[in-house]
Every structure is written in structure tokens, then in C-alpha cells.
Coordinates of C-alpha atoms and ligand atoms in Angstrom, one line a residue:
X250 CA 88.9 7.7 -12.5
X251 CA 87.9 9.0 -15.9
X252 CA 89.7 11.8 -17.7
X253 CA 89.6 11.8 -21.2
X254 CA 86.7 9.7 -23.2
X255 CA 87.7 9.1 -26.6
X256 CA 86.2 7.9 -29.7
X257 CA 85.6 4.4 -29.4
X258 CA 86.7 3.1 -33.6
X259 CA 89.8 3.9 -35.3
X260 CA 89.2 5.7 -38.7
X261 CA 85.5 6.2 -39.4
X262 CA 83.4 8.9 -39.6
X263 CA 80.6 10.7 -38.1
X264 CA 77.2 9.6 -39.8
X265 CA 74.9 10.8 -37.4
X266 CA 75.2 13.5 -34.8
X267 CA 73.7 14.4 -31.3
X268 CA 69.8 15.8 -31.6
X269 CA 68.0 16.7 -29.0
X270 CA 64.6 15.2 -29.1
X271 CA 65.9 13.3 -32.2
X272 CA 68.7 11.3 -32.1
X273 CA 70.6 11.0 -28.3
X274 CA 74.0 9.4 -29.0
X275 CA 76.6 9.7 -31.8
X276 CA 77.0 7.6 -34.9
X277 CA 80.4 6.4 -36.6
X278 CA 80.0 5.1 -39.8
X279 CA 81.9 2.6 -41.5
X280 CA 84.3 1.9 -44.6
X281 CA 84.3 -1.5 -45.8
X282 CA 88.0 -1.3 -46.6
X283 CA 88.8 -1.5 -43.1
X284 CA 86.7 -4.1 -41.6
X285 CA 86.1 -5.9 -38.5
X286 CA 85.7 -2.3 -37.3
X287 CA 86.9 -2.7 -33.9
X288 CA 85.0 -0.9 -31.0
X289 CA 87.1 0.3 -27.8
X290 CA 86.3 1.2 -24.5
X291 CA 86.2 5.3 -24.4
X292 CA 87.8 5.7 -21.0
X293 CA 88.7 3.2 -18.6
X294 CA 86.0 1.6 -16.3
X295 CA 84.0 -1.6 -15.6
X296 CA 81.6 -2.7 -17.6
X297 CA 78.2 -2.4 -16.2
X298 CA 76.3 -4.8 -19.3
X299 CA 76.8 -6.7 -22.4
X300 CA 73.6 -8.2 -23.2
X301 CA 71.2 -8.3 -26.4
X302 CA 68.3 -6.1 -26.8
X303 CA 65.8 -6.3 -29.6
X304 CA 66.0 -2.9 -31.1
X305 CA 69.8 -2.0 -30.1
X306 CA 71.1 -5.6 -30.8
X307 CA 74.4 -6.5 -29.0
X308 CA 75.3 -3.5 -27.1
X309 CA 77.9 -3.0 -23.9
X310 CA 77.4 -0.6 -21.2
X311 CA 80.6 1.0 -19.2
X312 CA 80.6 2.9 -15.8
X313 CA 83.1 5.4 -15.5
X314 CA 82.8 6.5 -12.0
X315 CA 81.2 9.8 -10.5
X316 CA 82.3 13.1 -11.7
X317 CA 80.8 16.3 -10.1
X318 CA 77.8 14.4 -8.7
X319 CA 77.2 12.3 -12.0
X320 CA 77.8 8.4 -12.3
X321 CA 78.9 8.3 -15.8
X322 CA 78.2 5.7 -18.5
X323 CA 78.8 5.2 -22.0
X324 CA 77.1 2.9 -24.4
X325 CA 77.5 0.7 -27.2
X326 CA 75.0 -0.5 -29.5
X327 CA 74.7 -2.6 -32.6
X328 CA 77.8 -4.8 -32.3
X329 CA 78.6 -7.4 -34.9
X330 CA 77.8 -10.2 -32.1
X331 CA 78.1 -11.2 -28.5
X332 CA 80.4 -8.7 -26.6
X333 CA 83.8 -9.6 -25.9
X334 CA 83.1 -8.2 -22.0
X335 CA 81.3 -9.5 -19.9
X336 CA 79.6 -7.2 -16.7
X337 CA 82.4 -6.6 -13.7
X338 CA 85.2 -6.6 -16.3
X339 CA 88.0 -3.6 -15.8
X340 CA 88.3 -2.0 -19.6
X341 CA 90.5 0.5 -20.4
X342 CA 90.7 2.7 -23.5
X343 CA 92.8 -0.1 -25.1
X344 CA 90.7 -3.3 -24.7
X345 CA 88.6 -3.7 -27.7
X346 CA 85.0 -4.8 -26.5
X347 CA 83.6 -5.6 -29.9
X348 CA 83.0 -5.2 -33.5
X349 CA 81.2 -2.1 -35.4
X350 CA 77.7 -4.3 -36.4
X351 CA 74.4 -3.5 -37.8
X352 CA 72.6 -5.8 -34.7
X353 CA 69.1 -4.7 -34.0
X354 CA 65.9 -3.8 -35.4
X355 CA 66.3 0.3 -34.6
X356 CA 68.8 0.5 -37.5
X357 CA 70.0 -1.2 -40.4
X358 CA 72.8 0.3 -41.4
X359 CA 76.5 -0.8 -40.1
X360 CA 77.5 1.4 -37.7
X361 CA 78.3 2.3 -33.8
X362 CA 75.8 4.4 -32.0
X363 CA 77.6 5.6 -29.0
X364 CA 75.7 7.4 -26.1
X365 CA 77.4 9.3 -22.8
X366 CA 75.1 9.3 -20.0
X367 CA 75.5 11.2 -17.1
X368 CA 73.6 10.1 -14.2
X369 CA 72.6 11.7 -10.9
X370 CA 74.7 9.9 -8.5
X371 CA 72.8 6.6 -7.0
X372 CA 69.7 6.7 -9.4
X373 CA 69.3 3.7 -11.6
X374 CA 70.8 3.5 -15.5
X375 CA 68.5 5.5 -17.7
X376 CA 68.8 6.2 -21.0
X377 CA 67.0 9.5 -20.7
X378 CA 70.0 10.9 -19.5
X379 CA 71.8 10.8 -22.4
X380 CA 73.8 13.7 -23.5
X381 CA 75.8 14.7 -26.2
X382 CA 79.2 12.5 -26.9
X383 CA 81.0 15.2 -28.3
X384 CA 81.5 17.8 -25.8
X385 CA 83.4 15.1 -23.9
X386 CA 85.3 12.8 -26.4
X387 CA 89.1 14.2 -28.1
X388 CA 89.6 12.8 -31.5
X389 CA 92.7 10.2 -32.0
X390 CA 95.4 11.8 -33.3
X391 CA 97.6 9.5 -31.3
X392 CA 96.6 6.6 -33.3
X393 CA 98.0 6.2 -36.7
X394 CA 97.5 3.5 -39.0
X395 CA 99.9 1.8 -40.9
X396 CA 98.2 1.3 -44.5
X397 CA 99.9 -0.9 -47.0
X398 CA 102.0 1.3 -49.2
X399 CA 101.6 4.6 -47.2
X400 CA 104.4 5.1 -44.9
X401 CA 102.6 6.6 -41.4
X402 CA 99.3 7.8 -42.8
X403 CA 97.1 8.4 -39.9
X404 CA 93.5 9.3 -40.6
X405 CA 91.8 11.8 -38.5
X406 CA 87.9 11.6 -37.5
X407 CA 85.9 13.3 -40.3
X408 CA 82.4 14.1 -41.0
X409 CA 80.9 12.1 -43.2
X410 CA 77.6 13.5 -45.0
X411 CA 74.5 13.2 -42.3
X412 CA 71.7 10.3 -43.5
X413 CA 68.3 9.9 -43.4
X414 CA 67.6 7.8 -40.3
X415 CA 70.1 5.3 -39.4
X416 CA 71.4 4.5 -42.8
X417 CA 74.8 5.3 -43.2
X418 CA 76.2 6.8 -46.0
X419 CA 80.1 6.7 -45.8
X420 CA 82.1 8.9 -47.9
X421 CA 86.0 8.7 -48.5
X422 CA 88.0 9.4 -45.3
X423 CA 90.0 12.9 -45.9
X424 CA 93.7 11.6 -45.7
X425 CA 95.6 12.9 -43.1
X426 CA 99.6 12.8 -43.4
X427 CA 102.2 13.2 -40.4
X428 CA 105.5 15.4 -40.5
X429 CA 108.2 14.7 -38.9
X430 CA 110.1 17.7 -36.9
X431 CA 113.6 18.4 -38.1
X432 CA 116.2 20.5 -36.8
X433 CA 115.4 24.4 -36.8
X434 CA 111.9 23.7 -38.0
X435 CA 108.6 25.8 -36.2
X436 CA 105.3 25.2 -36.4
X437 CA 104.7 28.2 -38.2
X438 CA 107.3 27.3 -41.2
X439 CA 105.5 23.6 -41.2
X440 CA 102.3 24.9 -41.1
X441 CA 102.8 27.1 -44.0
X442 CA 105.0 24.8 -46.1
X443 CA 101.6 22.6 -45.9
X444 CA 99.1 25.6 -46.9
X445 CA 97.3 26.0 -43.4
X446 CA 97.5 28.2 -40.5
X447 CA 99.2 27.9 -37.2
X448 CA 95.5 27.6 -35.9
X449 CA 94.7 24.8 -38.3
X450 CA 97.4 22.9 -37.4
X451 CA 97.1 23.3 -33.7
X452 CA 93.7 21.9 -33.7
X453 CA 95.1 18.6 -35.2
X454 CA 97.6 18.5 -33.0
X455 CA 96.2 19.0 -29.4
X456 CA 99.1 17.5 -27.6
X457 CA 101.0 20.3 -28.1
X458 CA 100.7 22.8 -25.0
X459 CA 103.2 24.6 -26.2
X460 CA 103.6 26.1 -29.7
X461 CA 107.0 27.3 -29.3
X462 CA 108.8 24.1 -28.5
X463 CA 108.9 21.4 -30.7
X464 CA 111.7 18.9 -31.1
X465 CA 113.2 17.0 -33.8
X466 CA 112.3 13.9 -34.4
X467 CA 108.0 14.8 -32.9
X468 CA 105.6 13.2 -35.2
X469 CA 103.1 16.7 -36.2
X470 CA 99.7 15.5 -38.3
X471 CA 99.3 17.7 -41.0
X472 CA 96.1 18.1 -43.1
X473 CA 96.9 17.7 -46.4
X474 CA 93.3 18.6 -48.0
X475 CA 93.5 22.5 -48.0
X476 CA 96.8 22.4 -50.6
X477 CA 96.0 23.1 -54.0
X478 CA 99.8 22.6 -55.7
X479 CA 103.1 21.1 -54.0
X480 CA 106.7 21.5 -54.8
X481 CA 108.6 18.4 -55.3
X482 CA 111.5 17.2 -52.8
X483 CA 114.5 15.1 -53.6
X484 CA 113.3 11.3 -52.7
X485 CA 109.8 12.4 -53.9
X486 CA 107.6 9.8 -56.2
X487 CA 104.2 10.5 -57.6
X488 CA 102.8 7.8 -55.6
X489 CA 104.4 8.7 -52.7
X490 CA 102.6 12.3 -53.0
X491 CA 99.4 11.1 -54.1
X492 CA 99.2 8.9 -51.2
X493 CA 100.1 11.8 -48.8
X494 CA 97.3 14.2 -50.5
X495 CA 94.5 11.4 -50.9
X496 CA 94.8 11.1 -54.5
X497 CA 95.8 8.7 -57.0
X498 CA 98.7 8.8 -59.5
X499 CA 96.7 8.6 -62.5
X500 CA 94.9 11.8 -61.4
X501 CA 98.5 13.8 -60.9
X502 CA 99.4 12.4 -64.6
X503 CA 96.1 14.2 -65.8
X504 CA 96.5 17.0 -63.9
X505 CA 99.9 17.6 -64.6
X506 CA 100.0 16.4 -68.1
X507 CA 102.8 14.1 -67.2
X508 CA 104.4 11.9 -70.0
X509 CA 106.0 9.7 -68.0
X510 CA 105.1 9.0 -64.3
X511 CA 108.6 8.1 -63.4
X512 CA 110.3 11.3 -64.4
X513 CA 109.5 14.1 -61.8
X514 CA 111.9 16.6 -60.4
X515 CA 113.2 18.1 -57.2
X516 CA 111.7 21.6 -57.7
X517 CA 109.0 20.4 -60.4
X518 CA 105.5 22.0 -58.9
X519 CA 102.7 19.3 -59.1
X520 CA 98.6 20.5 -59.7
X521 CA 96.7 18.5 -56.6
X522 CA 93.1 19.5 -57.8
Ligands
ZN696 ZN1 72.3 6.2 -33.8

């Protein structure tokens, strides 16, 4: 049944990792701008609860099926409110099952704690089980967001700076742009037109089996963090590359020393930090 697990929110952060002993699921943290945070199923399956518990608040447990001898769960604690699941429910990694809360006295921060459990096959749920998340989600680079003003800006999953506890302390996502194959175009040339390696560029884009064949018109995500200058195109406007580097227009014009923002030319090198 289950195959691929993947993160269950769009757009956020790691806050918390996997510790043994410590801390037994994985946090995602949270950026205000994008709220209701919406939670997803990680793989399909059938939800075994959706229930309240005092320290975990609203919460939602999926079985995935056996796997080598294991009944596999996930689970999903601190939702906003009541789940929208309810147990015997088919889920798939499309059907939203709730929003990112802060429900529950463990924590009081808003954020998902997410937990993959792995049980021997016919022994009861137990949380002791737990494992850690990420040796079995992929990130979402198939998901893209369409932000207002920034033409197919998808952002990846990215570390955000481990808290004490449960708080969360979100920092700014790292933007992440997306390329667009043309004709007689490798991965090699598009990899270093954008400052990174061949390797850099495959882990963002694990979809691709194959490094020799690309074809035009293939949507590549490109990490735009690493560059340190860029070369304007024809078409080009400062706000159209601040947007595609995470930065703002006013900090180009500093940079850059730019009299007037409107005036920049094909060729012109631009100062990114
Ligand atoms: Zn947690």
C-alpha cells in the first residue's frame, strides 16, 4: 500500500528534529504569512484515530499497512481543532486532515509534531515505537505555490534554527525558484548558470532518474541562495529578480547603487548580497 511518506504541510520548516531519548517525532514550524497551515495525510491509508488528548491536543492517527513485518502508522498532534477524519476514513496524500495548531498542554508553540511508528505486526498502537520521520519522508518539490506577485516560486522544506523545547522559532523560508527547460539546455549549463553543482541541483530535483535527458518545456527547481551576483536578461525587472533570489528591491538599489529602479539592462550584473 504505502510507498512514499511525505511531509505532511506545504512550506514550513523543520523546528524540531528526531532525538532519541529526547524528542521521538519531527516538528514543522510555522510562518504566520501562510496560515491555516494545512496538514496532509503522508501516504495513503485509513485513519486509525482522531480524538483529543490532554497533552497532544487534537491529533489524528493513520495506518499505512504492513511493510516487512511492521504495521506502520504516522501521527499528528496539536491540530488547530477537531480533525477533519474521522477513524475508518480512506486518506490519501491529498486529503487534508487538519490544521497546523498549538492544541495541548505538551507544547505551546504552533506547530505539527509528526511521529512514524513502525509496529511489530498484530501488537497494539504504541508510541514507544516511534522512529525517526526522516529516513522515510521525500521533501515536496512537486508542490509549488503560487505567491501573489511571484510567477511559480515554489519553496523547498528548510531548516529552521532548532528551539528550546517546543517553542518554535520560525525563521524566513530560503526562496526557491523553478527553471524552465529550453531547447539545447543540460543540467550541467542550468546548474552553473545558477552558481551550484550538478549534485546540488540533483538533490532538489529527485524526480530526475536520469541526468542526461531533460526536455523542454520540464519545470527544474533551482536554489537560488548560493548566487552571490546575476546577469540581467532581456524581460528582466528588479522585482522580478529579487523575488527569484529572496530579496527585496530596495536591497538591490543599495547594493547596486541604482538611481533609478526602473532602468536596468540586459547584460547589467546585479550585487545579490
Ligand atoms: Zn514535537
Amino acid at each position: 500500500m504505502n510507498k512514499y511518506f511525505r511531509y505532511p504541510v506545504e512550506y514550513v520548516g523543520i523546528s524540531q528534529r528526531y532525538k532519541t531519548g529526547k524528542h521521538l517525532g519531527l516538528d514543522f514550524g510555522w510562518n504566520s504569512e501562510y496560515l491555516p497551515m494545512k496538514i496532509f495525510a503522508a501516504s495513503e491509508g485509513i485513519v486509525k484515530i482522531a480524538d483529543y488528548g490532554k497533552a497532544i491536543g487534537w491529533y489524528v492517527v493513520i495506518f499505512h499497512g504492513t511493510k516487512d513485518g511492521k504495521d506502520i502508522y504516522t501521527q499528528y498532534k496539536h491540530l488547530e481543532s477537531r480533525p477533519m477524519v474521522k477513524p475508518g476514513d480512506s486518506v490519501t496524500m491529498t486529503t487534508q486532515i487538519g490544521i497546523m495548531g498549538a492544541t495541548g498542554t505538551e507544547c505551546d508553540g504552533r506547530h505539527l509534531h509528526f511521529d512514524y511508528i513502525p509496529i511489530p505486526k498484530d501488537k497494539p498502537f504504541d508510541q514507544s515505537y516511534r522512529i525517526n520521520p526522516e529516513n522515510y519522508l521525500y521533501a515536496y518539490s512537486d508542490i509549488v505555490i503560487g505567491k501573489k506577485g511571484q510567477d511559480g516560486v515554489a519553496i523547498n522544506h528548510v531548516d529552521m534554527t532548532v528551539s528550546e523545547g517546543c517553542k518554535i522559532k520560525v525563521e524566513e523560508p530560503k526562496y526557491t525558484t523553478t527553471y524552465t527547460v529550453l531547447k539545447g539546455d543540460t543540467l550541467y549549463k542550468i546548474a552553473k548558470s545558477y552558481g551550484m553543482t550538478l549534485d546540488d541541483l540533483l538533490k532538489m530535483n529527485p524526480d530526475i532518474k536520469n541526468p542526461n535527458l531533460i526536455y523542454p518545456g520540464q519545470i527544474i527547481y533551482i536554489s537560488s541562495s548560493e548566487k552571490t551576483t546575476y546577469t540581467v536578461s532581456k524581460g528582466d525587472t528588479l522585482s522580478k529578480i529579487a523575488n527569484r533570489f529572496g530579496t527585496t528591491v530596495s536591497k538591490l538599489v543599495e547594493l547596486n547603487n541604482i538611481k533609478n529602479p526602473n532602468l536596468i539592462y540586459p547584460g547589467q550584473v546585479i550585487k545579490l548580497k
